[in-house]
Amino acid sequence: MESFAAHYGSMYQAIQRYMPGTDMTMIDRAVEYAREKHKDQKRKDGSPYIIHPLAVAEIVAEMGLDLDAVLGAILHDCIEDTDASHDEIAKLFGNTTAELVEGVTKLTRANFSSTEQAQMENLRKMFMAMSKDIRVVLIKIADRLHNMRTMQYQSPQKQISKCRETMDIYAPLAHRLGMQKMKWELEDLSLRYLDPKGYEEIMEYLNAHKEQDEAFMATIQDKIKERLQGVGISNTTYGRIKHVYSIYRKMHAQDKSIEELYDIYAFRVIVDTIPDCYNVLGHVHDLFNLVPGRFKDYISTPKPNMYQSLHTTVIGSQGIPFEVQIRTWQMHETAEYGIAAHWKYKQGAGAGNEKDFEWVRRLLESQQDTDAEDYVHSLKIDMFDDEVFVFTPKGKIVSLPAGSTPIDFAYAIHSGVGNALVGAKVNNRITNIDTPLTNGDIVEIITSKSAKGPSRDWLNICKSNQARTKIKQWFKKEKREENVAHGKSSFEAEMKRLLLPLSALSDPELAPQLLKKLSFDNWDDMYAAIGYGGLTAAKAVGRIRDDINKAVKAQNEEKQLLRPMAEAGKVSRHAANGVIVEDIGSCMIKFAKCCTPVPGDDIVGFITKGFGVSVHRTDCPNAQGRNDPRQSGRWVRVSWANQEEQPFDTTLELECQTRDGLLLDLATVMTSTRVRVKELNGKDLPNGHSIFTVRFEVKNVQELEAIRNRLMNVRSVLGSRRGQN
Ligand code: MN
């Protein structure tokens, strides 16, 4: 049984000592208020409950925080455990105090125990994120420290879970906030319950060697002091055994027994100025043998948590290595109390304002730690502005992107929960499913078997990719028809917006090309994809925009090319070399040299750029391109006009066995046909053959075939073909 008076007394002393000038009437009013509120409650050991808040306030006072923080500590369990309200506390003790109590209450209600290692990082981040004022964290750590000190009264089960939580959350946070002293105590207290045997083993060893250790430390201490006094450096020097958990960790990390452990002793030399620190270092290295590679200058390069000191390890005359830490008083305060020490050096009031919090944020930002051993348990707290941490009703923590809603939460639990979502409760109150969640919210999803599934609007409301993906999947699977219609209308709207002709989509020549670009087999599949959100209309149109524009441009060019010719009428329809180009009217016509068509041949026209229509025979190899969709549109149907009298140039190539007099024989045949021969010549091939080319005029294909037959009958002619190579 511990007494109120004793605890009040030591809290009082701590305030006087670490926060001189504090308004004690306010403190006393808060103590009376809390005492009254908690009057029916008892601690596990039977003591009046009020001693707990007093003890927490004492720890907060030792940190040297401010009046608001001490008031907050005294009242920290009032909202949670009694009928006190935020408003009442605000009225009596000010808004800041009420906010601090509220913040601590929120952390108390949150469940920070988790068996999953993977959750630890989130838990620590959430802890910080939930505390808008860093003093909330400090009060909560003090609260936990006192609970750890009185852990023996709890059930074994509770001891284990609380100690785990302390190891996972509180000790790392104390470390990150630079509060070494608290971190050590939290770790040692936790170890006692988590590995009682391991803890006892170390304690027994230390107790058994206590005299020996103390004698050793006194010798070293005196030696250092003597030297420093001799050179006029005022100092406080003392030796200590490193804390139990750090010895424990080293034993396990290095797999050594405690006897084999390197440096379990640490000495501190505290001086007034930084130059003194370096002077002391020189003297220490002069007095003892230096262990190479162990010197660290954290004065010029402070640790991420603002820790500063010189560290060196040396070996004394007995051959026992030990560490010496050299620092100024200010560095010492920072090392012991971390962020809390900051209050002591602050000018004026307004602790815990935005600027201070910025300082903590920077401190918490993940940094590359160089000292692996000291930072085995270091925290990596990133900026957590972009995350929000909430709970399931069973206390499982769920991390979501900032601004997330119950919809995101539901899909984070399971897609089935999201698809059956009909409503949500946040902190036990019915809430709109598009309400942004805040840190620490307890979210419960109301589902129904008759739910119609997600709404398309949800895609715009939800913040997490996970939710969006799952909603899209649902639409993809469940609503094909609707998706097609929905996708089609948004796709067409986008086409219209960009002034692209919808006719391009049904153009038999262009459409296959566009679908290929989009990697879809047909338009419906693509509409469905847009409909369920797998593809945006803007993206789809963007992919084919250039192709459509190109095709449209080409069409326009051709029209412009052909129109002036038709309008000018320089070449009459029937005078166009006897060829009618369908759909276009009269235009410039030329006959392809590759196949030299004559009336009666099946022909086709090709719209050339700048030269009108070139006419090929349909069996010409160069006319086979009309089946290629990319060239379609450039091929036009043409036919022969009824105009027999006009002769046409044509060419035959004859392959022959080379012999004397062949040219003469061919010329004789041509002469006898009475057609006009414009050209007749031959050339020898290396294989003993010759190629003769005959260019002449005919009226139609019948006449041409007749001439060809006669030429084929000439001896040594092996074959013939129309046109010329
Ligand atoms: Mn408490």
XYZ file of C-alpha atoms and ligand atoms in Angstrom:
726
model
C 0.000 0.000 0.000
C 1.412 3.283 -1.018
C 0.168 6.533 0.354
C -1.201 9.633 -1.274
C 0.952 11.860 0.911
C 4.192 10.171 -0.091
C 3.428 10.440 -3.785
C 2.168 13.970 -3.551
C 5.346 14.880 -1.679
C 7.725 13.464 -4.221
C 5.777 14.962 -7.109
C 5.914 18.311 -5.361
C 9.662 18.042 -4.948
C 10.175 17.070 -8.576
C 8.200 20.111 -9.708
C 10.159 22.400 -7.413
C 13.415 20.940 -8.569
C 12.926 20.615 -12.333
C 10.312 23.265 -12.967
C 11.043 26.018 -10.465
C 8.497 28.826 -10.394
C 5.557 26.604 -11.355
C 2.122 27.798 -10.198
C 1.397 25.279 -7.430
C -2.168 26.426 -6.769
C -3.145 25.189 -10.208
C -1.351 21.891 -9.555
C -3.144 21.487 -6.234
C -6.526 22.177 -7.788
C -5.870 19.510 -10.397
C -4.746 17.037 -7.725
C -7.899 17.664 -5.715
C -10.083 17.356 -8.794
C -8.471 14.076 -9.866
C -8.499 12.725 -6.348
C -12.214 13.395 -6.094
C -12.928 11.846 -9.497
C -10.870 8.712 -8.811
C -11.935 8.400 -5.194
C -13.786 5.114 -5.666
C -11.020 3.465 -7.662
C -8.131 1.391 -6.433
C -4.869 0.237 -7.942
C -4.255 -3.486 -8.256
C -2.177 -3.434 -5.082
C -5.027 -1.807 -3.155
C -3.563 1.700 -3.096
C -5.831 4.648 -3.908
C -5.901 5.224 -7.650
C -4.712 8.836 -7.355
C -1.150 7.762 -6.638
C -0.822 6.635 -10.277
C -1.550 10.043 -11.840
C 0.689 11.642 -9.214
C 3.535 9.312 -10.087
C 3.036 10.025 -13.797
C 3.033 13.756 -13.083
C 6.273 13.314 -11.164
C 7.913 11.639 -14.174
C 6.628 14.404 -16.448
C 8.002 16.987 -14.024
C 11.373 15.237 -14.074
C 11.385 15.611 -17.817
C 11.121 19.328 -17.191
C 8.004 19.788 -19.297
C 5.582 22.647 -18.642
C 2.586 23.313 -16.417
C 0.049 22.149 -19.004
C 1.865 18.844 -19.353
C 1.969 18.266 -15.585
C -1.734 19.132 -15.316
C -2.396 16.815 -18.224
C -0.510 14.042 -16.423
C -2.445 14.536 -13.181
C -5.744 14.412 -15.077
C -4.696 11.884 -17.713
C -7.078 9.085 -16.669
C -10.053 11.295 -15.786
C -11.873 11.196 -19.099
C -11.202 7.499 -19.610
C -12.011 6.240 -16.125
C -14.380 8.788 -14.565
C -17.304 10.963 -15.524
C -15.073 13.968 -16.232
C -15.520 15.538 -19.658
C -13.313 17.446 -22.029
C -15.418 20.577 -21.589
C -15.279 20.462 -17.836
C -11.500 20.059 -17.822
C -11.158 22.835 -20.388
C -13.230 25.149 -18.228
C -11.294 24.398 -15.062
C -7.766 23.935 -16.355
C -7.666 25.477 -19.786
C -8.092 24.205 -23.290
C -4.527 23.017 -23.775
C -4.701 20.767 -20.731
C -8.025 19.376 -21.890
C -6.579 18.657 -25.324
C -3.635 16.826 -23.787
C -5.946 14.687 -21.646
C -8.111 13.975 -24.660
C -5.048 12.966 -26.670
C -3.815 10.603 -23.953
C -7.314 9.128 -23.689
C -7.352 8.425 -27.393
C -4.037 6.595 -27.144
C -5.279 4.667 -24.106
C -8.350 3.506 -25.976
C -6.367 2.483 -29.017
C -5.030 -1.006 -28.976
C -1.329 -1.052 -29.662
C -0.695 -4.685 -29.006
C -0.252 -6.890 -31.975
C 1.216 -10.307 -32.443
C 2.229 -9.518 -35.964
C 5.706 -8.141 -36.338
C 4.664 -6.588 -39.621
C 2.179 -4.391 -37.802
C 4.717 -2.823 -35.430
C 5.827 -0.188 -37.819
C 2.248 0.876 -38.413
C 1.471 0.849 -34.742
C 4.355 3.155 -33.934
C 3.481 5.431 -36.791
C -0.104 5.534 -35.698
C 0.884 6.282 -32.159
C 2.757 9.333 -33.360
C 0.158 10.317 -35.916
C -2.581 10.225 -33.320
C -0.728 12.608 -31.080
C -0.990 16.020 -32.559
C 0.927 17.409 -29.591
C 4.224 15.741 -28.723
C 3.470 16.252 -25.016
C 0.699 13.678 -25.401
C 3.321 11.114 -26.364
C 5.550 12.115 -23.479
C 2.715 11.854 -20.923
C 1.738 8.501 -22.389
C 5.318 7.231 -22.131
C 5.437 8.436 -18.491
C 2.113 6.667 -17.893
C 3.544 3.470 -19.314
C 6.744 3.817 -17.305
C 4.822 3.986 -14.056
C 2.649 1.060 -15.061
C 5.788 -0.915 -15.861
C 7.259 -0.059 -12.472
C 4.172 -1.526 -10.807
C 3.779 -4.456 -13.181
C 4.214 -7.061 -10.437
C 0.562 -6.667 -9.446
C -0.771 -7.649 -12.847
C -1.688 -11.131 -14.031
C 1.116 -13.033 -15.825
C -0.843 -12.820 -19.052
C -1.176 -9.060 -18.818
C 2.468 -8.736 -17.838
C 3.569 -10.443 -21.034
C 1.282 -8.488 -23.324
C 2.091 -5.128 -21.735
C 5.811 -5.816 -21.778
C 5.698 -6.810 -25.423
C 3.845 -3.636 -26.237
C 6.437 -1.682 -24.288
C 9.286 -3.313 -26.214
C 7.541 -2.841 -29.536
C 6.142 0.631 -29.146
C 7.213 2.603 -26.110
C 10.925 1.818 -25.830
C 11.584 2.464 -29.537
C 9.631 5.709 -29.338
C 11.562 6.814 -26.253
C 14.722 6.021 -28.162
C 13.605 7.957 -31.194
C 12.723 10.898 -29.022
C 16.207 10.712 -27.534
C 15.073 9.774 -24.025
C 17.754 7.219 -23.211
C 17.054 7.044 -19.530
C 13.423 6.131 -20.054
C 14.222 3.767 -22.858
C 16.652 1.838 -20.670
C 14.265 1.587 -17.791
C 11.410 0.471 -20.047
C 13.616 -2.166 -21.633
C 14.962 -3.509 -18.361
C 11.506 -3.693 -16.817
C 10.126 -5.478 -19.863
C 12.958 -7.983 -19.977
C 12.213 -8.953 -16.397
C 8.853 -10.368 -17.450
C 9.619 -11.433 -20.993
C 12.723 -13.488 -20.142
C 12.837 -13.759 -16.362
C 15.603 -16.372 -16.489
C 17.815 -14.343 -18.787
C 17.230 -11.281 -16.671
C 18.008 -13.087 -13.428
C 21.164 -14.574 -14.846
C 22.565 -11.158 -15.628
C 21.387 -9.658 -12.349
C 22.952 -12.497 -10.370
C 26.236 -12.084 -12.143
C 26.234 -8.337 -11.608
C 25.330 -8.714 -7.954
C 28.007 -11.344 -7.415
C 30.592 -9.069 -8.981
C 29.279 -5.898 -7.476
C 32.172 -5.226 -5.114
C 34.727 -6.107 -7.715
C 33.009 -3.916 -10.311
C 32.677 -1.013 -7.977
C 36.296 -1.210 -6.985
C 37.322 -1.324 -10.603
C 35.118 1.626 -11.513
C 36.330 3.659 -8.565
C 39.954 3.168 -9.605
C 39.327 4.300 -13.138
C 37.114 7.149 -12.013
C 39.756 8.447 -9.619
C 42.442 8.173 -12.226
C 40.490 10.290 -14.687
C 39.399 12.818 -12.072
C 42.904 13.221 -10.746
C 44.305 13.926 -14.180
C 41.576 16.411 -15.116
C 41.844 18.273 -11.836
C 45.583 18.428 -12.374
C 45.078 20.270 -15.668
C 42.245 22.446 -14.344
C 39.271 20.977 -16.198
C 36.253 20.976 -13.902
C 34.300 17.787 -14.431
C 31.787 15.293 -13.142
C 33.019 11.783 -13.757
C 31.382 8.518 -12.851
C 31.325 4.913 -13.901
C 28.339 2.660 -14.394
C 27.444 -0.773 -15.620
C 25.543 -0.670 -18.882
C 21.857 -1.395 -18.521
C 20.689 -4.988 -18.281
C 18.879 -5.179 -21.566
C 21.862 -3.828 -23.502
C 24.066 -6.524 -21.918
C 21.382 -9.110 -22.691
C 21.167 -8.001 -26.290
C 24.944 -8.070 -26.723
C 25.158 -11.573 -25.263
C 22.574 -12.824 -27.714
C 23.824 -10.898 -30.696
C 27.409 -12.044 -30.165
C 26.436 -15.413 -28.713
C 28.680 -14.910 -25.704
C 28.394 -15.382 -21.996
C 28.509 -12.317 -19.840
C 32.111 -13.101 -18.788
C 33.200 -12.946 -22.397
C 31.466 -9.666 -23.060
C 33.485 -6.757 -24.146
C 32.902 -3.493 -22.308
C 29.995 -3.709 -19.937
C 31.401 -0.681 -18.144
C 30.806 2.867 -19.244
C 32.287 6.037 -17.804
C 30.925 9.475 -18.223
C 32.873 12.675 -18.090
C 30.654 15.726 -18.080
C 32.295 19.103 -18.608
C 31.274 22.674 -19.318
C 32.396 23.336 -22.874
C 32.942 21.551 -26.164
C 36.705 22.362 -26.251
C 36.913 20.714 -22.827
C 35.378 17.561 -24.328
C 38.189 17.245 -26.838
C 40.797 18.067 -24.181
C 39.407 15.312 -21.969
C 39.553 12.901 -24.895
C 43.263 13.616 -25.284
C 43.894 12.953 -21.606
C 41.892 9.718 -21.612
C 43.883 8.451 -24.584
C 47.057 9.410 -22.774
C 46.055 7.584 -19.588
C 44.850 4.328 -21.176
C 45.480 2.233 -24.235
C 43.171 3.045 -27.076
C 41.111 0.248 -28.681
C 41.398 1.088 -32.377
C 38.294 1.676 -34.437
C 36.018 2.427 -31.499
C 36.288 6.209 -31.371
C 33.136 8.066 -32.412
C 32.610 11.784 -32.594
C 28.890 12.394 -32.138
C 29.597 16.018 -31.285
C 30.502 17.016 -34.812
C 28.001 14.479 -36.198
C 25.024 14.146 -33.828
C 22.828 11.063 -34.016
C 19.435 11.455 -35.671
C 17.816 11.767 -32.271
C 20.079 14.743 -31.415
C 22.399 12.709 -29.198
C 25.851 14.235 -28.864
C 28.977 12.893 -27.115
C 32.466 11.661 -27.788
C 32.763 7.884 -27.420
C 36.004 6.000 -27.068
C 36.932 2.562 -25.785
C 40.187 2.053 -23.928
C 41.889 -0.654 -21.879
C 43.053 -0.033 -18.323
C 45.994 -1.562 -16.515
C 43.957 -4.656 -15.553
C 43.355 -5.432 -19.210
C 39.610 -4.717 -18.952
C 38.142 -2.644 -21.762
C 35.655 0.115 -20.997
C 33.896 2.897 -22.783
C 34.263 6.573 -21.961
C 31.575 9.043 -22.997
C 32.541 12.698 -22.907
C 29.917 15.442 -23.174
C 28.821 18.860 -21.954
C 26.013 19.337 -19.456
C 23.661 20.419 -22.158
C 24.452 17.332 -24.225
C 23.921 15.283 -21.102
C 20.440 16.695 -20.572
C 19.555 16.023 -24.176
C 20.910 12.473 -23.929
C 18.899 11.715 -20.808
C 15.656 13.469 -21.625
C 15.784 13.907 -25.392
C 12.982 15.942 -26.763
C 11.832 16.776 -23.272
C 15.124 18.524 -22.598
C 14.187 20.833 -25.408
C 11.617 22.497 -23.156
C 14.322 23.426 -20.702
C 16.198 25.480 -23.244
C 13.207 27.025 -24.803
C 12.669 30.710 -24.480
C 9.247 31.780 -23.242
C 5.991 29.888 -23.277
C 4.051 28.027 -25.924
C 5.535 24.583 -25.593
C 4.242 22.044 -28.046
C 3.355 24.536 -30.729
C 3.618 23.811 -34.412
C 7.264 24.735 -34.648
C 8.218 22.315 -31.926
C 6.298 19.600 -33.601
C 8.173 20.278 -36.823
C 11.348 19.718 -34.902
C 10.098 16.332 -33.772
C 8.997 15.476 -37.232
C 12.429 16.113 -38.605
C 13.809 14.043 -35.815
C 11.494 11.209 -36.614
C 12.172 11.239 -40.290
C 13.994 8.146 -41.237
C 17.699 8.612 -41.426
C 20.578 6.398 -42.271
C 21.925 5.092 -39.041
C 25.618 4.487 -38.961
C 25.943 2.946 -35.549
C 24.324 -0.408 -36.124
C 24.579 -1.695 -32.596
C 22.946 1.287 -30.978
C 20.317 1.354 -33.636
C 19.281 -2.254 -33.750
C 15.912 -1.128 -32.547
C 15.821 2.146 -34.311
C 12.558 3.312 -35.734
C 11.917 4.143 -39.246
C 9.129 6.622 -39.038
C 8.483 8.197 -42.361
C 6.404 11.224 -42.796
C 2.976 9.909 -42.013
C 0.972 12.706 -43.539
C -0.039 10.402 -46.332
C -1.358 7.591 -44.178
C -4.246 7.076 -41.828
C -4.457 4.258 -39.280
C -7.757 2.826 -38.186
C -9.027 -0.240 -36.371
C -11.370 -3.086 -37.044
C -13.904 -3.669 -34.233
C -11.606 -6.501 -33.101
C -8.659 -4.119 -32.779
C -6.751 -5.084 -35.889
C -4.971 -2.095 -37.321
C -5.481 -1.144 -40.932
C -3.289 1.377 -42.677
C -4.855 3.316 -45.541
C -3.907 6.286 -47.681
C -4.845 9.600 -46.073
C -8.383 10.655 -46.920
C -9.586 7.055 -47.162
C -13.239 6.305 -46.509
C -15.186 3.336 -45.150
C -15.263 2.111 -48.758
C -11.473 1.829 -48.781
C -11.577 0.198 -45.403
C -14.141 -2.385 -46.527
C -12.079 -3.372 -49.553
C -8.923 -3.481 -47.434
C -10.635 -6.125 -45.291
C -11.887 -8.210 -48.208
C -13.384 -7.611 -51.624
C -16.458 -9.557 -50.503
C -16.967 -7.073 -47.669
C -16.622 -4.157 -50.059
C -19.026 -5.604 -52.603
C -21.643 -6.249 -49.924
C -21.172 -2.844 -48.282
C -24.395 -1.004 -47.523
C -23.308 1.252 -44.678
C -20.667 1.946 -42.049
C -20.254 2.739 -38.395
C -17.323 4.838 -37.290
C -16.681 4.865 -33.551
C -20.029 3.183 -33.146
C -21.979 5.818 -34.998
C -23.631 5.404 -38.389
C -21.583 7.393 -40.862
C -21.717 8.136 -44.576
C -19.554 5.719 -46.487
C -17.720 8.596 -48.149
C -16.627 10.215 -44.885
C -12.834 10.487 -44.630
C -11.453 8.427 -41.737
C -9.145 9.818 -39.083
C -6.396 8.177 -37.090
C -7.614 5.784 -34.423
C -11.163 5.482 -35.752
C -12.823 2.153 -35.123
C -14.583 1.234 -38.341
C -17.337 -1.302 -38.703
C -18.777 -2.197 -42.093
C -22.439 -3.012 -42.452
C -22.978 -5.570 -45.188
C -26.050 -7.114 -46.734
C -26.570 -10.164 -48.878
C -28.969 -8.185 -51.022
C -26.432 -5.427 -51.636
C -26.393 -4.362 -55.264
C -22.631 -4.200 -55.345
C -20.415 -1.148 -55.652
C -21.563 1.985 -57.393
C -19.498 3.599 -60.102
C -19.249 6.737 -57.988
C -17.146 4.808 -55.538
C -14.316 4.831 -58.019
C -14.139 8.575 -57.555
C -14.626 8.469 -53.800
C -12.132 5.836 -52.739
C -8.504 6.722 -52.180
C -6.730 3.380 -52.191
C -5.661 1.594 -55.325
C -6.687 -1.629 -53.689
C -10.317 -0.543 -53.453
C -10.314 0.892 -56.937
C -8.887 -2.291 -58.428
C -11.403 -4.470 -56.656
C -14.332 -2.294 -57.662
C -13.174 -2.392 -61.256
C -12.871 -6.161 -61.090
C -16.429 -6.385 -59.905
C -17.735 -4.273 -62.738
C -15.697 -6.231 -65.205
C -17.248 -9.472 -64.125
C -20.778 -8.545 -63.191
C -21.957 -5.960 -65.628
C -20.819 -6.643 -69.152
C -23.808 -5.147 -70.932
C -23.931 -2.124 -68.766
C -20.192 -1.700 -69.129
C -20.396 -1.797 -72.891
C -23.093 0.859 -72.967
C -21.375 2.976 -70.361
C -17.986 2.590 -72.029
C -19.368 3.314 -75.457
C -20.971 6.556 -74.437
C -17.916 7.838 -72.650
C -15.664 6.738 -75.508
C -17.832 8.464 -78.082
C -18.053 11.566 -75.971
C -14.282 11.682 -75.869
C -14.087 11.204 -79.662
C -16.474 14.092 -80.155
C -14.575 16.237 -77.712
C -11.464 15.774 -79.824
C -13.450 16.325 -83.043
C -12.696 12.846 -84.332
C -15.265 11.314 -86.740
C -17.145 8.357 -85.278
C -17.308 6.983 -88.831
C -13.653 6.019 -88.448
C -14.755 3.261 -86.071
C -16.932 1.618 -88.693
C -14.582 2.179 -91.618
C -13.822 -1.376 -92.725
C -10.322 -0.419 -93.743
C -9.368 1.715 -90.742
C -11.185 -0.100 -87.933
C -9.020 -3.252 -87.843
C -5.955 -1.059 -87.695
C -7.385 0.915 -84.760
C -8.412 -2.185 -82.823
C -4.967 -3.608 -83.264
C -3.478 -0.431 -81.801
C -5.819 -0.765 -78.834
C -5.114 -4.492 -78.434
C -8.783 -5.445 -78.556
C -10.525 -7.881 -80.879
C -13.683 -5.867 -81.177
C -15.211 -2.613 -80.091
C -17.525 -4.139 -77.489
C -14.617 -5.614 -75.585
C -13.003 -2.224 -75.526
C -16.208 -0.501 -74.434
C -16.568 -3.052 -71.654
C -13.044 -2.326 -70.492
C -13.797 1.384 -70.357
C -17.079 0.641 -68.664
C -15.580 -1.200 -65.741
C -12.730 1.257 -65.480
C -9.895 -0.922 -66.744
C -9.158 1.707 -69.347
C -10.116 5.345 -69.500
C -11.870 6.713 -72.541
C -9.252 9.432 -72.751
C -6.451 6.887 -72.852
C -8.187 4.750 -75.462
C -8.915 7.667 -77.754
C -5.411 8.979 -77.187
C -3.980 5.745 -78.530
C -5.801 5.918 -81.871
C -6.070 9.647 -82.279
C -3.037 9.993 -84.532
C -4.128 7.154 -86.793
C -7.566 8.628 -87.276
C -6.202 12.071 -87.927
C -3.748 10.674 -90.438
C -6.459 8.787 -92.282
C -8.739 11.800 -92.324
C -5.932 13.944 -93.617
C -5.082 11.497 -96.397
C -8.703 11.363 -97.492
C -8.930 15.117 -97.603
C -5.758 15.360 -99.604
C -7.065 12.954 -102.197
C -10.331 14.773 -102.503
C -8.545 18.046 -102.948
C -6.233 16.509 -105.476
C -9.012 15.098 -107.579
C -11.528 17.887 -107.362
C -9.663 20.594 -109.269
C -8.952 18.200 -112.088
C -12.575 17.287 -112.335
C -13.719 20.858 -112.130
C -11.223 22.205 -114.560
C -12.575 19.785 -117.130
C -9.457 20.066 -119.182
C -9.640 16.410 -119.916
C -13.083 15.355 -120.890
C -14.552 12.214 -119.442
C -14.461 10.334 -122.668
C -11.227 11.669 -123.839
C -9.548 10.381 -120.758
C -7.722 7.829 -122.785
C -10.877 5.835 -123.129
C -11.224 5.017 -119.417
C -14.079 5.907 -117.105
C -13.191 6.331 -113.484
C -16.266 5.572 -111.460
C -17.455 7.902 -108.687
C -14.924 10.527 -109.531
C -15.775 11.643 -112.984
C -13.131 12.630 -115.379
C -9.613 13.034 -114.278
C -6.123 12.478 -115.467
C -5.542 8.922 -116.552
C -2.365 7.102 -117.315
C -1.690 3.504 -118.091
C 0.670 1.598 -115.905
C 3.873 0.611 -117.665
C 4.106 -2.604 -115.729
C 1.079 -4.163 -117.462
C 0.105 -1.803 -120.309
C -3.655 -2.474 -120.330
C -5.667 -2.240 -123.510
C -9.460 -2.119 -124.009
C -11.007 -5.436 -123.064
C -8.563 -6.096 -120.229
C -10.006 -6.180 -116.707
C -8.639 -3.042 -115.154
C -8.524 -1.180 -111.893
C -7.431 2.366 -111.056
C -5.025 3.571 -108.432
C -5.197 7.134 -107.192
C -1.627 8.360 -107.237
C -0.448 11.430 -105.453
C -0.230 14.156 -108.008
C -0.675 12.087 -111.198
C -4.325 11.299 -111.272
C -5.404 7.719 -111.744
C -3.032 5.072 -112.906
C -4.731 2.150 -114.647
C -3.511 -1.408 -114.085
C -4.737 -4.737 -115.279
C -6.409 -6.549 -112.422
C -3.932 -9.409 -112.811
C -0.931 -7.093 -112.610
C 1.234 -7.912 -109.563
C 1.256 -4.241 -108.688
C -2.520 -4.190 -108.498
C -2.711 -6.882 -105.844
C -2.277 -4.161 -103.227
C -5.954 -3.297 -103.565
C -6.694 -6.144 -101.179
C -4.508 -4.524 -98.542
C -6.736 -2.584 -96.126
C -4.095 0.092 -95.707
C -4.308 0.924 -99.417
C -8.016 0.605 -99.685
C -9.627 3.841 -100.625
C -6.887 4.582 -103.044
C -8.080 1.914 -105.481
C -11.008 2.861 -107.648
C -13.129 0.992 -110.092
C -12.520 1.941 -113.688
C -13.905 0.679 -116.957
C -13.322 1.107 -120.645
C -15.355 3.707 -122.463
C -17.111 2.627 -125.697
C -14.605 4.165 -127.947
C -13.013 1.544 -130.091
C -11.153 3.584 -132.619
C -8.497 5.015 -130.452
C -5.339 2.904 -130.368
C -3.541 2.066 -127.176
C 0.132 1.549 -126.568
C 0.978 -1.874 -125.280
C 4.079 -3.895 -124.721
C 4.909 -7.566 -125.014
C 8.016 -9.218 -123.768
C 9.084 -12.408 -125.501
C 11.525 -14.854 -124.094
C 13.333 -16.735 -126.861
C 16.114 -19.190 -127.574
C 18.857 -17.051 -129.062
C 19.449 -17.667 -132.732
C 20.466 -15.770 -135.838
C 17.668 -14.115 -137.790
C 15.183 -14.156 -134.940
C 14.847 -10.367 -134.846
C 14.081 -10.350 -138.563
C 11.444 -13.077 -138.172
C 9.724 -11.141 -135.408
C 9.809 -7.913 -137.400
C 8.242 -9.713 -140.356
C 5.332 -10.964 -138.230
C 4.752 -7.515 -136.792
C 4.789 -5.921 -140.202
C 2.201 -8.376 -141.463
C -0.202 -7.461 -138.623
C -0.311 -3.896 -139.886
C -0.265 -2.457 -136.443
C 1.984 0.415 -135.748
C 5.199 -0.850 -134.128
C 6.846 1.772 -132.004
C 9.742 -0.202 -130.668
C 11.332 -3.587 -131.194
C 14.585 -4.566 -129.625
C 16.262 -7.468 -127.924
C 18.962 -8.319 -125.491
C 20.814 -11.538 -124.796
C 20.723 -13.246 -121.423
C 23.725 -15.241 -120.151
C 21.762 -18.530 -120.247
C 21.488 -18.583 -124.064
C 18.081 -16.917 -124.063
C 17.113 -13.484 -125.296
C 14.388 -11.081 -124.287
C 12.658 -9.135 -127.044
C 10.474 -6.177 -126.233
C 7.823 -5.090 -128.692
C 5.880 -1.877 -128.194
C 2.968 -1.334 -130.534
C -0.515 0.083 -130.826
C -3.694 -1.972 -130.642
C -7.374 -1.143 -130.431
C -8.311 -3.763 -127.906
C -7.297 -6.899 -126.134
C -8.651 -9.202 -128.880
C -6.326 -7.644 -131.401
C -3.474 -7.870 -128.942
C -4.096 -11.555 -128.257
C -4.176 -12.298 -131.970
C -0.797 -10.667 -132.430
C 0.565 -12.441 -129.402
C -0.506 -15.817 -130.884
C 1.279 -15.123 -134.109
C 4.451 -14.120 -132.317
C 4.336 -17.250 -130.177
C 4.319 -19.311 -133.368
C 7.671 -17.944 -134.469
C 10.345 -20.573 -133.991
C 12.457 -20.223 -130.859
C 9.920 -18.051 -128.990
C 9.482 -19.721 -125.620
C 7.072 -17.456 -123.817
C 5.510 -14.048 -123.606
C 4.241 -11.628 -121.043
C 2.387 -8.330 -121.111
C 4.112 -5.193 -119.987
C 7.759 -4.713 -119.355
C 10.063 -5.072 -116.478
Mn -2.622 5.888 -16.585
